[in-house]
C-alpha cells in the first residue's frame, strides 16, 4: 500500500491523543499506556498496510478502533492490578478479533451500528481472555472480577480534527480561512458598536476554533 507512511504518521498521532484522559489515579502509568497504544496501533498498521483490498479510510478506522480499545482495556487491566506481563496477551487477543472482524466483513467507513457490534465483540473477547488467565490461575478471583467490571468503563478520547480535514484539502482550506475571517468580522462589528452581531461572530469563532483543536472522536465507544 503506497500510503504506508501516512499510516505511520497516523499511528504516531494516536498515542498522544489519550493524554489528558488517563484517570488521575493512573497518571504515573501514562507513559506505559501511551506506549501500549502505540505498540498495538503500529502492529495493526503494519498488518492493514499489507491488505490491498482495504481503503486507506477503512485502515485508519481499524487502527483507531484498535488504539482506543487498547487504551480502554489497558486502563481496565491496570485498575484491576492484572500483572503487566499478561496485558499484551489480552490486548493481542481482542485486537486480533477487531482486525479480523472489520477487515474481513466491511469495506465501507465504520458507522455507529458497526461500532456497537465491535464493542460487543471486544467485551466478549476481553472476558474470554480474562477467563483464560483465571483458569490458568495466573490471576486471583478478586483481580478477575475487578478486571471484568473495569472493562465496562469508558473514557472519552479527545482527538485533533486535523487528521480528518487533511484528507479533504478544499474543506480544510475553507475551514482554516473561515477562522480569521469570522474573527475579523467580530472585531469590525465591535468597532462599529454592533455588539450583538459582534458577539455572535465571536461565539462562532470560539466554537470553530475549539472544534479544530479538539473534538470527540468519530468512534464513540459504548460499554
mmCIF file of C-alpha atoms in Angstrom:
data_model
loop_
_atom_site.group_PDB
_atom_site.id
_atom_site.type_symbol
_atom_site.label_atom_id
_atom_site.label_comp_id
_atom_site.label_asym_id
_atom_site.label_seq_id
_atom_site.Cartn_x
_atom_site.Cartn_y
_atom_site.Cartn_z
ATOM 1 C CA UNK A 1 0.000 0.000 0.000
ATOM 2 C CA UNK A 2 1.568 3.281 -1.071
ATOM 3 C CA UNK A 3 0.034 5.159 1.864
ATOM 4 C CA UNK A 4 2.129 3.274 4.469
ATOM 5 C CA UNK A 5 3.932 6.447 5.546
ATOM 6 C CA UNK A 6 0.585 8.141 6.071
ATOM 7 C CA UNK A 7 -0.468 5.268 8.325
ATOM 8 C CA UNK A 8 2.777 5.576 10.299
ATOM 9 C CA UNK A 9 2.116 9.265 10.880
ATOM 10 C CA UNK A 10 -1.445 8.431 11.885
ATOM 11 C CA UNK A 11 -0.228 5.879 14.438
ATOM 12 C CA UNK A 12 2.231 8.394 15.834
ATOM 13 C CA UNK A 13 -0.588 10.883 16.365
ATOM 14 C CA UNK A 14 -2.833 8.363 18.102
ATOM 15 C CA UNK A 15 -0.575 7.652 21.052
ATOM 16 C CA UNK A 16 -0.612 11.304 22.081
ATOM 17 C CA UNK A 17 -4.373 11.653 21.774
ATOM 18 C CA UNK A 18 -5.005 9.841 25.049
ATOM 19 C CA UNK A 19 -3.057 12.439 27.010
ATOM 20 C CA UNK A 20 -5.282 14.269 29.403
ATOM 21 C CA UNK A 21 -7.854 11.473 29.665
ATOM 22 C CA UNK A 22 -5.815 8.976 31.649
ATOM 23 C CA UNK A 23 -7.574 8.568 35.021
ATOM 24 C CA UNK A 24 -5.955 10.612 37.766
ATOM 25 C CA UNK A 25 -5.117 7.528 39.808
ATOM 26 C CA UNK A 26 -3.144 6.138 36.844
ATOM 27 C CA UNK A 27 -1.170 9.267 35.923
ATOM 28 C CA UNK A 28 2.038 7.510 36.951
ATOM 29 C CA UNK A 29 1.269 4.911 34.269
ATOM 30 C CA UNK A 30 0.568 7.407 31.478
ATOM 31 C CA UNK A 31 3.767 6.625 29.558
ATOM 32 C CA UNK A 32 3.052 2.907 29.812
ATOM 33 C CA UNK A 33 -0.485 3.420 28.469
ATOM 34 C CA UNK A 34 0.729 5.648 25.617
ATOM 35 C CA UNK A 35 3.437 3.158 24.704
ATOM 36 C CA UNK A 36 0.934 0.298 24.706
ATOM 37 C CA UNK A 37 -1.427 2.244 22.431
ATOM 38 C CA UNK A 38 1.475 2.974 20.092
ATOM 39 C CA UNK A 39 2.708 -0.626 20.052
ATOM 40 C CA UNK A 40 -0.696 -2.108 19.279
ATOM 41 C CA UNK A 41 -1.568 0.593 16.729
ATOM 42 C CA UNK A 42 1.762 0.157 14.955
ATOM 43 C CA UNK A 43 1.290 -3.597 14.737
ATOM 44 C CA UNK A 44 -2.207 -3.092 13.347
ATOM 45 C CA UNK A 45 -0.938 -0.540 10.809
ATOM 46 C CA UNK A 46 1.723 -2.976 9.638
ATOM 47 C CA UNK A 47 -0.923 -5.628 9.072
ATOM 48 C CA UNK A 48 -3.519 -3.460 7.303
ATOM 49 C CA UNK A 49 -0.833 -1.934 5.067
ATOM 50 C CA UNK A 50 -0.376 -5.373 3.520
ATOM 51 C CA UNK A 51 -4.052 -5.614 2.570
ATOM 52 C CA UNK A 52 -4.588 -4.131 -0.896
ATOM 53 C CA UNK A 53 -8.347 -4.651 -0.690
ATOM 54 C CA UNK A 54 -8.747 -2.204 2.235
ATOM 55 C CA UNK A 55 -9.198 1.508 1.609
ATOM 56 C CA UNK A 56 -6.987 3.961 3.475
ATOM 57 C CA UNK A 57 -10.058 5.284 5.290
ATOM 58 C CA UNK A 58 -11.062 1.809 6.482
ATOM 59 C CA UNK A 59 -7.460 1.091 7.510
ATOM 60 C CA UNK A 60 -7.454 4.205 9.659
ATOM 61 C CA UNK A 61 -10.805 3.269 11.166
ATOM 62 C CA UNK A 62 -9.469 -0.157 12.122
ATOM 63 C CA UNK A 63 -6.266 1.305 13.554
ATOM 64 C CA UNK A 64 -8.191 3.915 15.512
ATOM 65 C CA UNK A 65 -10.540 1.293 16.915
ATOM 66 C CA UNK A 66 -7.582 -0.860 17.955
ATOM 67 C CA UNK A 67 -5.910 2.174 19.547
ATOM 68 C CA UNK A 68 -8.997 3.141 21.522
ATOM 69 C CA UNK A 69 -9.802 -0.369 22.668
ATOM 70 C CA UNK A 70 -6.163 -0.787 23.681
ATOM 71 C CA UNK A 71 -6.424 2.396 25.726
ATOM 72 C CA UNK A 72 -9.646 1.389 27.474
ATOM 73 C CA UNK A 73 -8.618 -2.173 28.209
ATOM 74 C CA UNK A 74 -5.095 -1.217 29.341
ATOM 75 C CA UNK A 75 -6.649 1.203 31.818
ATOM 76 C CA UNK A 76 -9.024 -1.551 32.968
ATOM 77 C CA UNK A 77 -6.190 -4.050 33.421
ATOM 78 C CA UNK A 78 -4.138 -1.549 35.393
ATOM 79 C CA UNK A 79 -7.089 -0.597 37.592
ATOM 80 C CA UNK A 80 -7.675 -4.268 38.383
ATOM 81 C CA UNK A 81 -3.978 -4.858 39.127
ATOM 82 C CA UNK A 82 -3.636 -7.518 36.465
ATOM 83 C CA UNK A 83 0.142 -8.165 36.207
ATOM 84 C CA UNK A 84 1.655 -6.270 33.275
ATOM 85 C CA UNK A 85 3.242 -9.385 31.818
ATOM 86 C CA UNK A 86 -0.261 -10.552 30.838
ATOM 87 C CA UNK A 87 -1.511 -7.279 29.343
ATOM 88 C CA UNK A 88 -0.213 -7.880 25.839
ATOM 89 C CA UNK A 89 -1.749 -11.350 25.788
ATOM 90 C CA UNK A 90 -5.186 -9.869 26.487
ATOM 91 C CA UNK A 91 -4.715 -6.959 24.083
ATOM 92 C CA UNK A 92 -3.408 -9.089 21.219
ATOM 93 C CA UNK A 93 -6.431 -11.345 21.658
ATOM 94 C CA UNK A 94 -9.043 -8.583 21.420
ATOM 95 C CA UNK A 95 -7.197 -6.624 18.715
ATOM 96 C CA UNK A 96 -6.901 -9.730 16.559
ATOM 97 C CA UNK A 97 -10.680 -10.075 16.636
ATOM 98 C CA UNK A 98 -11.195 -6.363 15.848
ATOM 99 C CA UNK A 99 -8.866 -6.612 12.870
ATOM 100 C CA UNK A 100 -10.304 -9.889 11.648
ATOM 101 C CA UNK A 101 -13.921 -8.738 12.010
ATOM 102 C CA UNK A 102 -13.586 -5.327 10.352
ATOM 103 C CA UNK A 103 -11.011 -6.346 7.775
ATOM 104 C CA UNK A 104 -12.959 -9.343 6.509
ATOM 105 C CA UNK A 105 -16.541 -8.143 6.664
ATOM 106 C CA UNK A 106 -16.528 -4.393 5.968
ATOM 107 C CA UNK A 107 -15.427 -2.287 3.039
ATOM 108 C CA UNK A 108 -17.182 0.959 3.940
ATOM 109 C CA UNK A 109 -16.286 3.513 6.640
ATOM 110 C CA UNK A 110 -17.291 2.328 10.101
ATOM 111 C CA UNK A 111 -20.676 3.600 11.292
ATOM 112 C CA UNK A 112 -22.379 3.590 14.691
ATOM 113 C CA UNK A 113 -24.030 0.206 14.132
ATOM 114 C CA UNK A 114 -20.703 -1.426 13.324
ATOM 115 C CA UNK A 115 -19.075 0.292 16.307
ATOM 116 C CA UNK A 116 -21.702 -1.208 18.603
ATOM 117 C CA UNK A 117 -21.085 -4.664 17.135
ATOM 118 C CA UNK A 118 -17.328 -4.279 17.577
ATOM 119 C CA UNK A 119 -17.739 -3.070 21.168
ATOM 120 C CA UNK A 120 -19.911 -6.095 21.959
ATOM 121 C CA UNK A 121 -17.338 -8.362 20.314
ATOM 122 C CA UNK A 122 -14.488 -6.772 22.277
ATOM 123 C CA UNK A 123 -16.333 -7.203 25.571
ATOM 124 C CA UNK A 124 -16.857 -10.896 24.835
ATOM 125 C CA UNK A 125 -13.254 -11.494 23.778
ATOM 126 C CA UNK A 126 -11.848 -9.421 26.639
ATOM 127 C CA UNK A 127 -13.766 -11.568 29.113
ATOM 128 C CA UNK A 128 -12.634 -14.727 27.336
ATOM 129 C CA UNK A 129 -9.018 -13.625 27.664
ATOM 130 C CA UNK A 130 -9.549 -12.957 31.367
ATOM 131 C CA UNK A 131 -11.281 -16.330 31.747
ATOM 132 C CA UNK A 132 -8.198 -17.953 30.272
ATOM 133 C CA UNK A 133 -5.897 -16.180 32.724
ATOM 134 C CA UNK A 134 -8.149 -17.140 35.615
ATOM 135 C CA UNK A 135 -8.357 -20.769 34.536
ATOM 136 C CA UNK A 136 -4.564 -20.905 34.356
ATOM 137 C CA UNK A 137 -4.539 -19.458 37.897
ATOM 138 C CA UNK A 138 -2.274 -16.559 36.985
ATOM 139 C CA UNK A 139 -4.823 -14.094 38.410
ATOM 140 C CA UNK A 140 -6.952 -14.459 41.507
ATOM 141 C CA UNK A 141 -10.739 -14.292 41.567
ATOM 142 C CA UNK A 142 -10.729 -10.806 43.114
ATOM 143 C CA UNK A 143 -8.476 -9.471 40.331
ATOM 144 C CA UNK A 144 -10.540 -11.301 37.703
ATOM 145 C CA UNK A 145 -13.832 -9.821 38.931
ATOM 146 C CA UNK A 146 -12.356 -6.338 39.182
ATOM 147 C CA UNK A 147 -10.901 -6.571 35.658
ATOM 148 C CA UNK A 148 -14.271 -7.647 34.220
ATOM 149 C CA UNK A 149 -16.015 -4.746 35.983
ATOM 150 C CA UNK A 150 -13.334 -2.219 34.994
ATOM 151 C CA UNK A 151 -13.559 -3.349 31.363
ATOM 152 C CA UNK A 152 -17.023 -1.817 31.155
ATOM 153 C CA UNK A 153 -15.775 1.696 31.874
ATOM 154 C CA UNK A 154 -15.414 4.190 29.018
ATOM 155 C CA UNK A 155 -13.222 7.283 28.779
ATOM 156 C CA UNK A 156 -13.681 9.967 26.146
ATOM 157 C CA UNK A 157 -10.604 10.329 23.967
ATOM 158 C CA UNK A 158 -10.192 13.870 22.557
ATOM 159 C CA UNK A 159 -8.588 13.999 19.121
ATOM 160 C CA UNK A 160 -7.487 16.680 16.720
ATOM 161 C CA UNK A 161 -9.785 17.339 13.790
ATOM 162 C CA UNK A 162 -6.695 17.963 11.651
ATOM 163 C CA UNK A 163 -6.356 14.312 10.632
ATOM 164 C CA UNK A 164 -9.918 14.419 9.297
ATOM 165 C CA UNK A 165 -9.598 17.726 7.471
ATOM 166 C CA UNK A 166 -6.270 16.987 5.828
ATOM 167 C CA UNK A 167 -7.880 14.196 3.801
ATOM 168 C CA UNK A 168 -10.175 16.849 2.243
ATOM 169 C CA UNK A 169 -7.880 19.764 1.274
ATOM 170 C CA UNK A 170 -10.665 22.024 -0.029
ATOM 171 C CA UNK A 171 -12.737 21.615 3.115
ATOM 172 C CA UNK A 172 -9.616 22.072 5.206
ATOM 173 C CA UNK A 173 -8.690 25.279 3.374
ATOM 174 C CA UNK A 174 -12.208 26.697 3.733
ATOM 175 C CA UNK A 175 -12.307 25.773 7.413
ATOM 176 C CA UNK A 176 -8.963 27.394 8.222
ATOM 177 C CA UNK A 177 -9.680 30.544 6.183
ATOM 178 C CA UNK A 178 -13.057 30.955 7.879
ATOM 179 C CA UNK A 179 -11.428 31.330 11.305
ATOM 180 C CA UNK A 180 -9.612 34.664 10.699
ATOM 181 C CA UNK A 181 -12.484 35.943 8.539
ATOM 182 C CA UNK A 182 -15.032 35.392 11.314
ATOM 183 C CA UNK A 183 -12.685 36.824 13.944
ATOM 184 C CA UNK A 184 -12.035 39.971 11.869
ATOM 185 C CA UNK A 185 -15.772 40.309 11.259
ATOM 186 C CA UNK A 186 -16.340 40.223 15.018
ATOM 187 C CA UNK A 187 -13.720 42.955 15.560
ATOM 188 C CA UNK A 188 -15.259 45.138 12.867
ATOM 189 C CA UNK A 189 -18.685 44.774 14.464
ATOM 190 C CA UNK A 190 -17.311 45.726 17.868
ATOM 191 C CA UNK A 191 -15.537 48.766 16.392
ATOM 192 C CA UNK A 192 -18.865 49.866 14.908
ATOM 193 C CA UNK A 193 -20.609 49.279 18.248
ATOM 194 C CA UNK A 194 -22.671 46.438 16.824
ATOM 195 C CA UNK A 195 -22.256 44.359 19.973
ATOM 196 C CA UNK A 196 -24.913 41.713 19.269
ATOM 197 C CA UNK A 197 -23.649 40.716 15.811
ATOM 198 C CA UNK A 198 -20.057 41.007 17.012
ATOM 199 C CA UNK A 199 -20.769 38.670 19.909
ATOM 200 C CA UNK A 200 -22.428 36.157 17.578
ATOM 201 C CA UNK A 201 -19.363 36.185 15.303
ATOM 202 C CA UNK A 202 -17.072 35.813 18.314
ATOM 203 C CA UNK A 203 -19.031 32.840 19.672
ATOM 204 C CA UNK A 204 -18.940 31.156 16.250
ATOM 205 C CA UNK A 205 -15.182 31.776 16.073
ATOM 206 C CA UNK A 206 -14.589 30.242 19.510
ATOM 207 C CA UNK A 207 -16.708 27.191 18.672
ATOM 208 C CA UNK A 208 -14.906 26.620 15.362
ATOM 209 C CA UNK A 209 -11.503 27.108 16.970
ATOM 210 C CA UNK A 210 -12.337 24.696 19.782
ATOM 211 C CA UNK A 211 -13.558 22.112 17.281
ATOM 212 C CA UNK A 212 -10.397 22.499 15.219
ATOM 213 C CA UNK A 213 -8.155 21.947 18.222
ATOM 214 C CA UNK A 214 -10.102 19.158 19.848
ATOM 215 C CA UNK A 215 -13.282 17.212 19.273
ATOM 216 C CA UNK A 216 -14.798 13.950 20.398
ATOM 217 C CA UNK A 217 -13.631 11.004 18.389
ATOM 218 C CA UNK A 218 -15.834 9.870 15.490
ATOM 219 C CA UNK A 219 -15.784 6.404 17.045
ATOM 220 C CA UNK A 220 -17.893 6.722 20.177
ATOM 221 C CA UNK A 221 -17.229 3.785 22.440
ATOM 222 C CA UNK A 222 -20.083 2.341 24.440
ATOM 223 C CA UNK A 223 -19.792 -0.047 27.385
#
